[in-house]
mmCIF file of C-alpha atoms and ligand atoms in Angstrom:
data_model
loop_
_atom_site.group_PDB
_atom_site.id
_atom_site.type_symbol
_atom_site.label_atom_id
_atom_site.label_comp_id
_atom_site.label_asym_id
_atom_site.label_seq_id
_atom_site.Cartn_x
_atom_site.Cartn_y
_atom_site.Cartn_z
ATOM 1 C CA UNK C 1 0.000 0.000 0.000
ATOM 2 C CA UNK C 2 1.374 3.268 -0.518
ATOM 3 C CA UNK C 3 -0.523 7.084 -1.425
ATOM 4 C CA UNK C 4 -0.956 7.491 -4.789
ATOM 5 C CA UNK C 5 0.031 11.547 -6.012
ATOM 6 C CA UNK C 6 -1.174 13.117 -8.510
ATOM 7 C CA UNK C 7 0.974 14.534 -11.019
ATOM 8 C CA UNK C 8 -0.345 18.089 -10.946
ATOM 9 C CA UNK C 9 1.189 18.255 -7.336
ATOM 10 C CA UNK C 10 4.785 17.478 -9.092
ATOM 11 C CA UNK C 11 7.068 19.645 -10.636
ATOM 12 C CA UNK C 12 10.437 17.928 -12.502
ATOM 13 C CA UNK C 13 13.708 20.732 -11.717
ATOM 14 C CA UNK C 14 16.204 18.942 -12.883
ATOM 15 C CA UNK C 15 17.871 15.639 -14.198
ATOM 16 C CA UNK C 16 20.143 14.150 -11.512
ATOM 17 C CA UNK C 17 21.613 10.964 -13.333
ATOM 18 C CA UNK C 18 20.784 7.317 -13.540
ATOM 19 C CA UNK C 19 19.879 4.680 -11.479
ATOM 20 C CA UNK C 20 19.776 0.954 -12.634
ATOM 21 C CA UNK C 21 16.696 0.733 -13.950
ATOM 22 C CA UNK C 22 15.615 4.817 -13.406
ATOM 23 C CA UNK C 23 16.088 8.393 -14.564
ATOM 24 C CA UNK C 24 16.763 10.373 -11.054
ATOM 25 C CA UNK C 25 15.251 13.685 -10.925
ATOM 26 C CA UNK C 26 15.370 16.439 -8.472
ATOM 27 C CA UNK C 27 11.177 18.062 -8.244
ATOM 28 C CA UNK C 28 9.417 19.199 -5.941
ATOM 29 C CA UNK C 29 6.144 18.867 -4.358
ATOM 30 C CA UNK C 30 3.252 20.590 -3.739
ATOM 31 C CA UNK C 31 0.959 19.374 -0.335
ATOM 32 C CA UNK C 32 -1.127 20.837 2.249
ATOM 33 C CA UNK C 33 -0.393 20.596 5.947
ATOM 34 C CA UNK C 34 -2.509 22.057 8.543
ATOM 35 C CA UNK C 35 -4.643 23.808 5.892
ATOM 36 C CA UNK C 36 -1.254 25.699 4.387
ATOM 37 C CA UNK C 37 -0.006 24.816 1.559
ATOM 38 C CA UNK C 38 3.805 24.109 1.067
ATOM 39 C CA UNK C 39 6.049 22.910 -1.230
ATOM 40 C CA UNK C 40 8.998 20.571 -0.450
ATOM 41 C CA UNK C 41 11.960 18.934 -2.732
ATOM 42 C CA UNK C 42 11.831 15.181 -3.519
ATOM 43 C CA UNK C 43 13.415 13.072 -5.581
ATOM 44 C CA UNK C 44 11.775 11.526 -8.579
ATOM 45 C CA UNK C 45 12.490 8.546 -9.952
ATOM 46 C CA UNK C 46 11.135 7.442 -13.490
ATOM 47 C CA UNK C 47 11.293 3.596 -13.970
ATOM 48 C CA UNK C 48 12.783 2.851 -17.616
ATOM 49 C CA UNK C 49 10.616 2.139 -20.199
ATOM 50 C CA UNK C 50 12.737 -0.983 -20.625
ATOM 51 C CA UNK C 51 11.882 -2.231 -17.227
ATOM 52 C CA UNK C 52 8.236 -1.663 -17.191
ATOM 53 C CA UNK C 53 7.393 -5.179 -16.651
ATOM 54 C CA UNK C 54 9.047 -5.178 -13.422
ATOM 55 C CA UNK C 55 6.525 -2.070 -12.443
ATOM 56 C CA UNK C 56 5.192 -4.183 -9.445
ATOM 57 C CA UNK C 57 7.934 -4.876 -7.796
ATOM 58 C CA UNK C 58 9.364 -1.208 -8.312
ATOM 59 C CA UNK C 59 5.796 -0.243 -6.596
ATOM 60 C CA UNK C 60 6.737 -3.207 -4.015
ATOM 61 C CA UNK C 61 9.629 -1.121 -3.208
ATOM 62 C CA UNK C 62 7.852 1.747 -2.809
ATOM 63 C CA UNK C 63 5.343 0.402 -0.626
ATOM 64 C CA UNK C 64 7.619 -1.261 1.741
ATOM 65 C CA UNK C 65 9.296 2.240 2.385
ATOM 66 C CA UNK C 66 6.531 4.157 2.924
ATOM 67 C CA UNK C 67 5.154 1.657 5.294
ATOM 68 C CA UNK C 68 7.823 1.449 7.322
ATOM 69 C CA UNK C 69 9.088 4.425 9.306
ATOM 70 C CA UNK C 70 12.824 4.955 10.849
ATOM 71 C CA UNK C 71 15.453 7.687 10.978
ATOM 72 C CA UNK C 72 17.972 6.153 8.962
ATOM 73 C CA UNK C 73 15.766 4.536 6.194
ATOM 74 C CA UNK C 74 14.334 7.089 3.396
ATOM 75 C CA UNK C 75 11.055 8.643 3.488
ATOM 76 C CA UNK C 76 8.992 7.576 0.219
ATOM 77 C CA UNK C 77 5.697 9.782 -0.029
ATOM 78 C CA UNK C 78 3.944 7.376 -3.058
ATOM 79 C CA UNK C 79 3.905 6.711 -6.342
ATOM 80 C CA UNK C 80 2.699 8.947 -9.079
ATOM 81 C CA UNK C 81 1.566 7.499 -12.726
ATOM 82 C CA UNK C 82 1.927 10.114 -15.563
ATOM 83 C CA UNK C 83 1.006 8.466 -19.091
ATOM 84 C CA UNK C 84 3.056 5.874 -18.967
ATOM 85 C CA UNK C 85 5.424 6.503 -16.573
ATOM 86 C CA UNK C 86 6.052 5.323 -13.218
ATOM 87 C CA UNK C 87 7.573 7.888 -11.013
ATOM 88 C CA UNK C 88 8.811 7.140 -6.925
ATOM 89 C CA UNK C 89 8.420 10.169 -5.323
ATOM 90 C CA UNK C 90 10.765 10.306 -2.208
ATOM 91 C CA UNK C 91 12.699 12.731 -0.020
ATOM 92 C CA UNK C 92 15.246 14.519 -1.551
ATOM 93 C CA UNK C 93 18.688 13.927 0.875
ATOM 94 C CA UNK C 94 20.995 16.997 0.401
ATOM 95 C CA UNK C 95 24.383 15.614 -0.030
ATOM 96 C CA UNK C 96 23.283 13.070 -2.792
ATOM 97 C CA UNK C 97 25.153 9.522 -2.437
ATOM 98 C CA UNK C 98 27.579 8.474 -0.230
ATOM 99 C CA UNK C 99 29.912 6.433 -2.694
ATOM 100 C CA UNK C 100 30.028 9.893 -4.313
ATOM 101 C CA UNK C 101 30.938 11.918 -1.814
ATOM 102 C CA UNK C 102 33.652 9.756 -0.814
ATOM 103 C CA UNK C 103 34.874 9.627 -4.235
ATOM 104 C CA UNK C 104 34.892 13.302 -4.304
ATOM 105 C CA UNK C 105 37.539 13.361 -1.855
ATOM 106 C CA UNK C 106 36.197 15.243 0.822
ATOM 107 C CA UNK C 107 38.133 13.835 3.944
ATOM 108 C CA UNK C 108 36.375 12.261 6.414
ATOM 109 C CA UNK C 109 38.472 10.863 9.840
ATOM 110 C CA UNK C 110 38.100 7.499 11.188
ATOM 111 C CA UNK C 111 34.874 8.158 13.437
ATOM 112 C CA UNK C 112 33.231 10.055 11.198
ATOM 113 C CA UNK C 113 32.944 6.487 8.819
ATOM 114 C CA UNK C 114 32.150 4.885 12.169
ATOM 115 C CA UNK C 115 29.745 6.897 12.829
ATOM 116 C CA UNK C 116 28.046 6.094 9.124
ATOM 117 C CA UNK C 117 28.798 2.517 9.746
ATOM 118 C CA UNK C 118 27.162 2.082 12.849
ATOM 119 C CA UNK C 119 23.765 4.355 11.687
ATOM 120 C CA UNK C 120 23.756 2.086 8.622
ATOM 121 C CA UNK C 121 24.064 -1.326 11.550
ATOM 122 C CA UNK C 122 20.769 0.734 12.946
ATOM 123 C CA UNK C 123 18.841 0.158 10.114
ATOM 124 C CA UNK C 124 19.915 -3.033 9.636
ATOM 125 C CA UNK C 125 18.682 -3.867 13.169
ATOM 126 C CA UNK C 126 14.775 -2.094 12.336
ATOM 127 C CA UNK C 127 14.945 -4.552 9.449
ATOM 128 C CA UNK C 128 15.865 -7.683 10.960
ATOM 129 C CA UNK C 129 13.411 -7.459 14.061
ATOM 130 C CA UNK C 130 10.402 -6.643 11.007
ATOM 131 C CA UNK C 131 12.043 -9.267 9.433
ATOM 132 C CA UNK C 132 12.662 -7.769 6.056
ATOM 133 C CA UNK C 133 15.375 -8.469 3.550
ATOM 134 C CA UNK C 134 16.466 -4.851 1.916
ATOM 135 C CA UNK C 135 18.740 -6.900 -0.900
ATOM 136 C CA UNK C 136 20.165 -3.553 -2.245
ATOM 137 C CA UNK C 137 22.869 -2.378 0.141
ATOM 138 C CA UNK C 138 25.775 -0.597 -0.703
ATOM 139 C CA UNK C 139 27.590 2.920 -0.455
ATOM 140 C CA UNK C 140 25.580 4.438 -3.352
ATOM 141 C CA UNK C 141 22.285 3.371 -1.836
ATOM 142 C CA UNK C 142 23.238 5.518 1.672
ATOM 143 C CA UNK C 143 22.317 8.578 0.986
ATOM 144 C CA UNK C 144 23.924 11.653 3.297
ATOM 145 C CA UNK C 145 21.117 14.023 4.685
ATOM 146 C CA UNK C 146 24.377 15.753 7.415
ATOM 147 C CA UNK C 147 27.685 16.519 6.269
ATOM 148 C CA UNK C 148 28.778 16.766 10.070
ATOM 149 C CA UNK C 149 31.663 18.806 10.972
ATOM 150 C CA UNK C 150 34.731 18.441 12.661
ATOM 151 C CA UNK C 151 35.861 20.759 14.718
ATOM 152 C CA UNK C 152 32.220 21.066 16.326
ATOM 153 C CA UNK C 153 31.959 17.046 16.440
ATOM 154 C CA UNK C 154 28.653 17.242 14.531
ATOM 155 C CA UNK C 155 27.975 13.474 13.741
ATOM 156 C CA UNK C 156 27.597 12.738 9.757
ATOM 157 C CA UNK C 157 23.603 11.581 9.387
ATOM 158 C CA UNK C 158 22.593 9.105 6.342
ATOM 159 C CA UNK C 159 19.552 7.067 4.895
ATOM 160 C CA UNK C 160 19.445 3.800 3.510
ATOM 161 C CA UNK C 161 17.584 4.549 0.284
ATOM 162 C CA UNK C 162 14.618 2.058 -0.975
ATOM 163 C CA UNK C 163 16.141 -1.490 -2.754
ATOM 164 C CA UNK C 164 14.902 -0.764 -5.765
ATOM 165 C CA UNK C 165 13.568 -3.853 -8.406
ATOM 166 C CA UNK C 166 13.801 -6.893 -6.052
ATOM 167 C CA UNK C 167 16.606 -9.588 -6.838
ATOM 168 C CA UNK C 168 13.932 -11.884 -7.152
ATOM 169 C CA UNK C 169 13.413 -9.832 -10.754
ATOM 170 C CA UNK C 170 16.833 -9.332 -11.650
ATOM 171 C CA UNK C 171 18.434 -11.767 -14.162
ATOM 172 C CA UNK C 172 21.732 -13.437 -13.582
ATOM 173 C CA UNK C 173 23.792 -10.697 -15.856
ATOM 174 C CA UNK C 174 22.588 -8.349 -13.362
ATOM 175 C CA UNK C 175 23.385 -10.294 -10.228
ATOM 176 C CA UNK C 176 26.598 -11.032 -11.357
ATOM 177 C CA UNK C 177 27.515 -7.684 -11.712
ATOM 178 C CA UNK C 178 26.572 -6.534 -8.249
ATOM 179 C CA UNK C 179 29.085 -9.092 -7.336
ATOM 180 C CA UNK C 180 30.582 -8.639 -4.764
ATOM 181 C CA UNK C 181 27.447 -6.913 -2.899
ATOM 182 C CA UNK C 182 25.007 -9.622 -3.685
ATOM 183 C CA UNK C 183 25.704 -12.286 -0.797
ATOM 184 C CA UNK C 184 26.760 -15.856 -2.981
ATOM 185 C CA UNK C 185 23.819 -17.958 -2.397
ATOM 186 C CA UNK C 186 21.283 -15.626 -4.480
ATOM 187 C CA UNK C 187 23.312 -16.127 -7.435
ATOM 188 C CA UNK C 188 22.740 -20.025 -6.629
ATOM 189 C CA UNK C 189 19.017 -19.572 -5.551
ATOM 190 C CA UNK C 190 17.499 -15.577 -6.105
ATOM 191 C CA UNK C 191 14.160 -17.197 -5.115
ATOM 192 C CA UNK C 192 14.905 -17.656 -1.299
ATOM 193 C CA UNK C 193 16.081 -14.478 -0.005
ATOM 194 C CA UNK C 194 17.101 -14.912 3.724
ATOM 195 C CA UNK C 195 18.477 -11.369 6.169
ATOM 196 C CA UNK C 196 21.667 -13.242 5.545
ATOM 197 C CA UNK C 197 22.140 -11.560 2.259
ATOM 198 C CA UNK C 198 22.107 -8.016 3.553
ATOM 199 C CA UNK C 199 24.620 -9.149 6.457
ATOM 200 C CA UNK C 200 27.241 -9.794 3.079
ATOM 201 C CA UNK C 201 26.058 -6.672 1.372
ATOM 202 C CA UNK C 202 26.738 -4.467 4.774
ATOM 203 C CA UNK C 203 30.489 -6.252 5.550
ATOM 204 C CA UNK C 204 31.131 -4.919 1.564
ATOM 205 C CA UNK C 205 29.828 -1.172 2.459
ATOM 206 C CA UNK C 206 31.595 -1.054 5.021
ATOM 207 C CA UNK C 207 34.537 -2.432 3.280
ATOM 208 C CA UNK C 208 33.744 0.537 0.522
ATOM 209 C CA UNK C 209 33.401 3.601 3.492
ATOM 210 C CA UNK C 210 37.013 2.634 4.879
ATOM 211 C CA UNK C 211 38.413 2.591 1.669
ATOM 212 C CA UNK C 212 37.014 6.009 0.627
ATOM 213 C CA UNK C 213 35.074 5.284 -2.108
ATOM 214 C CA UNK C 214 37.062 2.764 -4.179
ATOM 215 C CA UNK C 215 34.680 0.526 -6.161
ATOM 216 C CA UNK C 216 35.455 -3.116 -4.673
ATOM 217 C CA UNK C 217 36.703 -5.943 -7.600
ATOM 218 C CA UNK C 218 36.703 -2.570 -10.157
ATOM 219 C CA UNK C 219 37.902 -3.623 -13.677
ATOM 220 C CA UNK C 220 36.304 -7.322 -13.452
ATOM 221 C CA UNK C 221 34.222 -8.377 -16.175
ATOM 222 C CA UNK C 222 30.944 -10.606 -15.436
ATOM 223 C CA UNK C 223 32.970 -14.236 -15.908
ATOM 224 C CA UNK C 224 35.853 -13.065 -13.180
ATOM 225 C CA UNK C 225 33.382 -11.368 -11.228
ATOM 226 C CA UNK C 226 31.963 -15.329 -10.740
ATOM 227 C CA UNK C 227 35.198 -16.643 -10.312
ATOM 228 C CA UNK C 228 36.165 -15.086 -7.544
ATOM 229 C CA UNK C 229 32.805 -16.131 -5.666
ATOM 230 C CA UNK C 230 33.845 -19.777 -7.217
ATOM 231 C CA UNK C 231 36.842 -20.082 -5.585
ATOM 232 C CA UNK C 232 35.886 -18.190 -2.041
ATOM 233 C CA UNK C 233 38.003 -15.049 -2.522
ATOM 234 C CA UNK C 234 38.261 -12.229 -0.056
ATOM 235 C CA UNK C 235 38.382 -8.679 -0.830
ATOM 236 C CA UNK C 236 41.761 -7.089 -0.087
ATOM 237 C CA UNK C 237 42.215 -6.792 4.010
ATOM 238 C CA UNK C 238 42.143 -3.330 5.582
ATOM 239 C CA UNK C 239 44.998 -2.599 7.717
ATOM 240 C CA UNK C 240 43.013 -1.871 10.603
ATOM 241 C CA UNK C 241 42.928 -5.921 11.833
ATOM 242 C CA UNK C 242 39.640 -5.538 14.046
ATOM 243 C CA UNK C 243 37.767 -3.658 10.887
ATOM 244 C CA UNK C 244 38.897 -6.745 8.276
ATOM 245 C CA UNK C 245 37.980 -8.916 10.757
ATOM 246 C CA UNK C 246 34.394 -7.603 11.149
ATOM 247 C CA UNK C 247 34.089 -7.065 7.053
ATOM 248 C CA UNK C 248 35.408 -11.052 6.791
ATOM 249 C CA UNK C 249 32.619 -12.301 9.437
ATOM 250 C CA UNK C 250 29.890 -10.397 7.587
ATOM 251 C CA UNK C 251 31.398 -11.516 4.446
ATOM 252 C CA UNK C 252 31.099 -15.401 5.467
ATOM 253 C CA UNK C 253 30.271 -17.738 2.342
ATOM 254 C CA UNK C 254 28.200 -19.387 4.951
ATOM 255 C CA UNK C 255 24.845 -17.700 5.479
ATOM 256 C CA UNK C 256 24.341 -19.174 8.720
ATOM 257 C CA UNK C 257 28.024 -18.293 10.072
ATOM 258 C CA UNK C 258 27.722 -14.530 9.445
ATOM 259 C CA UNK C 259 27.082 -12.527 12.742
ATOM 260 C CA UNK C 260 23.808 -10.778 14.379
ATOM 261 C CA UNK C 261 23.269 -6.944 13.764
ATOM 262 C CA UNK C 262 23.788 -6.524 17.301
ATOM 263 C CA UNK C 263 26.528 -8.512 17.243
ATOM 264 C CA UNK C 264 27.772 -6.192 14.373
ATOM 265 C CA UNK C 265 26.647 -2.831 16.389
ATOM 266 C CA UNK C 266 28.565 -4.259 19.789
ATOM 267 C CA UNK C 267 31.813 -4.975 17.850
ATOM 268 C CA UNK C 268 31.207 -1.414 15.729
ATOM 269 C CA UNK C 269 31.336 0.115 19.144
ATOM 270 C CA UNK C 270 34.200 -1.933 20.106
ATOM 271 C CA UNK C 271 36.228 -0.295 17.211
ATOM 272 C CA UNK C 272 37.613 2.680 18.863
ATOM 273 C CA UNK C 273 39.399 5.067 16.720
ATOM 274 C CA UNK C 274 42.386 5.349 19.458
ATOM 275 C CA UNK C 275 43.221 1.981 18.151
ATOM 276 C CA UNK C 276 43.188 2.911 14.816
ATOM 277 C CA UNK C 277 45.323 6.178 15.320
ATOM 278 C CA UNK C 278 48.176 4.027 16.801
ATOM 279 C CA UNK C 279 48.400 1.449 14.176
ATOM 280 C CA UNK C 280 48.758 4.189 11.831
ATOM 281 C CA UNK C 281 51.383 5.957 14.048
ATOM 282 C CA UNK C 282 53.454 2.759 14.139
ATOM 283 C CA UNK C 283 53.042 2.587 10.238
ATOM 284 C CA UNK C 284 54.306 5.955 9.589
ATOM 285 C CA UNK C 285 57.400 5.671 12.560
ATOM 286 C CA UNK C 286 58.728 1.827 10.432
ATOM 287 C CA UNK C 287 59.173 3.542 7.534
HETATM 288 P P1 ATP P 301 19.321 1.144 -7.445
HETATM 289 O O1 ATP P 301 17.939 0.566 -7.294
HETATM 290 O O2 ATP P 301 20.280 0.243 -8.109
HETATM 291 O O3 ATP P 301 19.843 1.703 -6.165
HETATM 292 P P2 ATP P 301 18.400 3.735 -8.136
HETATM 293 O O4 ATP P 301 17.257 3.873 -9.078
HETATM 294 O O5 ATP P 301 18.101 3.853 -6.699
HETATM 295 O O6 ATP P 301 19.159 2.396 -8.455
HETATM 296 P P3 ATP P 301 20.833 5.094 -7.757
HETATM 297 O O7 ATP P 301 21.924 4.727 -8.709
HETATM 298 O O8 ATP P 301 20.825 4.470 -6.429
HETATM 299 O O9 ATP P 301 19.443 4.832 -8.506
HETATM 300 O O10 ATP P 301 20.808 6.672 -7.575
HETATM 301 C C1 ATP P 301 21.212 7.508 -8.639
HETATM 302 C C2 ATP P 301 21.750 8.807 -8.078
HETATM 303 O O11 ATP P 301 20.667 9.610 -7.634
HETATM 304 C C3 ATP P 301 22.621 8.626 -6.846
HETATM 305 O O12 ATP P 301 23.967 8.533 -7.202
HETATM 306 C C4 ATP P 301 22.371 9.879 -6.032
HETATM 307 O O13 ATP P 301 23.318 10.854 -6.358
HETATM 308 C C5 ATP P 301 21.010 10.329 -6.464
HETATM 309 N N1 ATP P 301 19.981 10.032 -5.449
HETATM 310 C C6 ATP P 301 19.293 8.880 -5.305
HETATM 311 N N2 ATP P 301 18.374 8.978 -4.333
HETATM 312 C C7 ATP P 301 18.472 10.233 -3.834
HETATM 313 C C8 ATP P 301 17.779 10.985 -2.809
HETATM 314 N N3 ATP P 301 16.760 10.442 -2.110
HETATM 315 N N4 ATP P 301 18.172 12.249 -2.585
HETATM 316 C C9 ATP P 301 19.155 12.810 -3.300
HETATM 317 N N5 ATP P 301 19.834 12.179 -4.276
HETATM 318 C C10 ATP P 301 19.508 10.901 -4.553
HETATM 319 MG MG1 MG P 302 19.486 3.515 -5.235
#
C-alpha cells in the first residue's frame, strides 16, 4: 500500500543521473499541511521504459518504504503514474550519495565512517526485528542528509535509500555484476532471499566507506566477477585488523556463520578510533 500523487502536485527541476533501472530527478512537491499549503523537494524517480514489466515490484519497493518508518531509512511519499510513466516520489537527501561523496575526496576521519557505519548497523537492526530483507545495500544506496563537521563534532547523518527492483526480478547478468554486494547464495538460488544476504552486502559497504570510495573488484568483467565467488576469494584486508575482521565475518560464504546486527553494532562500538590512530602511528614511525 502506498498514497498514490497526482501529477499536478509534481514539478520535474532537474535531471540528476541514472539509477539501474531509473532516470533520477530532483522536483518538488506541492501538499497541504494544517490547511497551508507548502512545497517541499523530492526526488523523482522514473522507472525505464525498458523495465516496465518489473513495475510491481518497483511499486513493491515503494510500498515497503513508505510503510515502514525509521530515521535512517528514506522517506517515500507514493507513487505517481503520468502516461506511462512510473515515477517514486521520495525525499530529496541533500548531499546526494555516499559512494560519491567519498569519491569526491572530501576527507572524512576514522569516526566520522564509524559513525556512518554504525547508523547504517541501525537500520539493519529495524529490518531484521520486522524481518525484512532490503537486498540492495551498498555505499551508493546511503544517501547523506548531514555533512557533520569536525571541529564542532557534529555526527555525519545518512539514509538507507529504498532497494529498488527486487533480486527476485533481476536476471543473472545483473546479479553477477553486483558481485561482490550480492551475498553468494542468491546467485545459486534468487528465489529464497534470507536477512543473511544483507549481512554480506553491509560487511562490503563497510569495506567501501574505509576505503574512501574505491569501487570493490573494479575492472572485473561478469565471468571473473563469478570466479572469484567460485573459488571463495576475499576482498583485499584493511589494515586496521579488528575492521577486516568484522568485514570477513559479515562476508562469510556461509549464510548461517555470518554474525547478528547486534553482534555487528557491539563490535562497531568496540572499534575505537584510538586503536586505529596508533596502528597508523606505528606505520608511519617503520618507515
Ligand atoms: P538502485 O535501485 O540500483 O539503487 P536507483 O534507481 O536507486 O538504483 P541510484 O543509482 O541508487 O538509482 O541513484 C542515482 C543517483 O541519484 C545517486 O547517485 C544519487 O546521487 C542520487 N539520489 C538517489 N536517491 C536520492 C535521494 N533520495 N536524494 C538525493 N539524491 C539521490
Ligand atoms: Mg538507489
Amino acid at each position: 500500500q502506498f498514497q498514490m500523487i497526482r501529477h499536478e502536485e509534481l514539478e520535474c527541476l532537474e535531471s540528476l543521473g541514472q539509477g539501474s533501472f531509473t532516470r533520477v530527478f530532483l522536483g518538488r512537491k506541492k501538499g497541504l499541511r494544517d490547511g497551508e499549503g507548502y512545497v517541499t523537494n523530492v526526488l523523482l524517480k522514473v522507472l525505464d521504459s525498458n523495465h516496465k514489466n518489473c513495475w510491481e515490484s518497483f511499486f513493491e519497493a515503494a510500498s515497503l518504504m513508505s510503510q515502514i518508518s525509521h530515521k535512517h531509512l528514506i522517506h517515500v511519499y507514493g507513487i505517481s503514474v503520468h502516461q506511462s510513466n512510473n515515477i517514486m516520489v521520495q525525499e530529496f537527501v541533500k548531499f546526494g550519495a555516499l559512494d560519491l561523496y567519498l569519491k569526491r575526496g572530501h576527507s572524512v576521519s576514522v569516526s566520522w565512517k564509524l559513525e556512518v557505519a554504525k547508523q547504517l548497523a541501525c537500520a539493519l537492526i529495524f529490518l531484521e526485528e520486522k524481518n525484512i530483507v532490503h537486498g540492495n545495500i551498498c555505499a551508493k544506496n546511503l544517501l547523506l542528509a548531514r555533512e557533520g563537521d569536525q571541529t564542532s563534532g557534529n555526527s555525519p547523518f545518512i539514509k538507507l535509500s529504498d532497494p529498488g527492483i527486487s533480486l527476485v526480478m533481476l536476471g543473472q547478468d545483473v546479479l553477477m555484476d553486483r558481485i561482490p554486494w550480492v551475498a553468494p547464495e542468491v546467485l545459486e538460488d534468487p528465489e529464497h532471499l534470507e536477512l543473511d544476504v544483507d549481512k554480506w552486502s553491509f560487511g562490503t559497504t563497510l569495506w567501501e566507506i574505509f576505503s574512501g570510495g574505491k569501487v570493490p573488484l573494479q575492472g572485473l568483467d561478469l565471468h571473473q566477477k563469478l570466479q572469484f565467488y567460485k573459488k571463495g576469494h576475499w576482498l583485499p584486508r584493511p589494515d586496521w585488523t579488528e575492521l577486516a575482521d568484522l568485514i570477513c565475518q559479515c562476508m562469510n560464504y556461509q549464510p548461517e556463520l555470518r554474525p547478528s546486527c547486534r553482534t555487528i553494532i557491539r563490535q562497531l562500538n568496540g572499534l575505537i578510533t584510538s586503536d586505529y590512530e596508533i596502528l597508523h602511528a606505528a606505520g608511519t614511525s617503520l618507515n
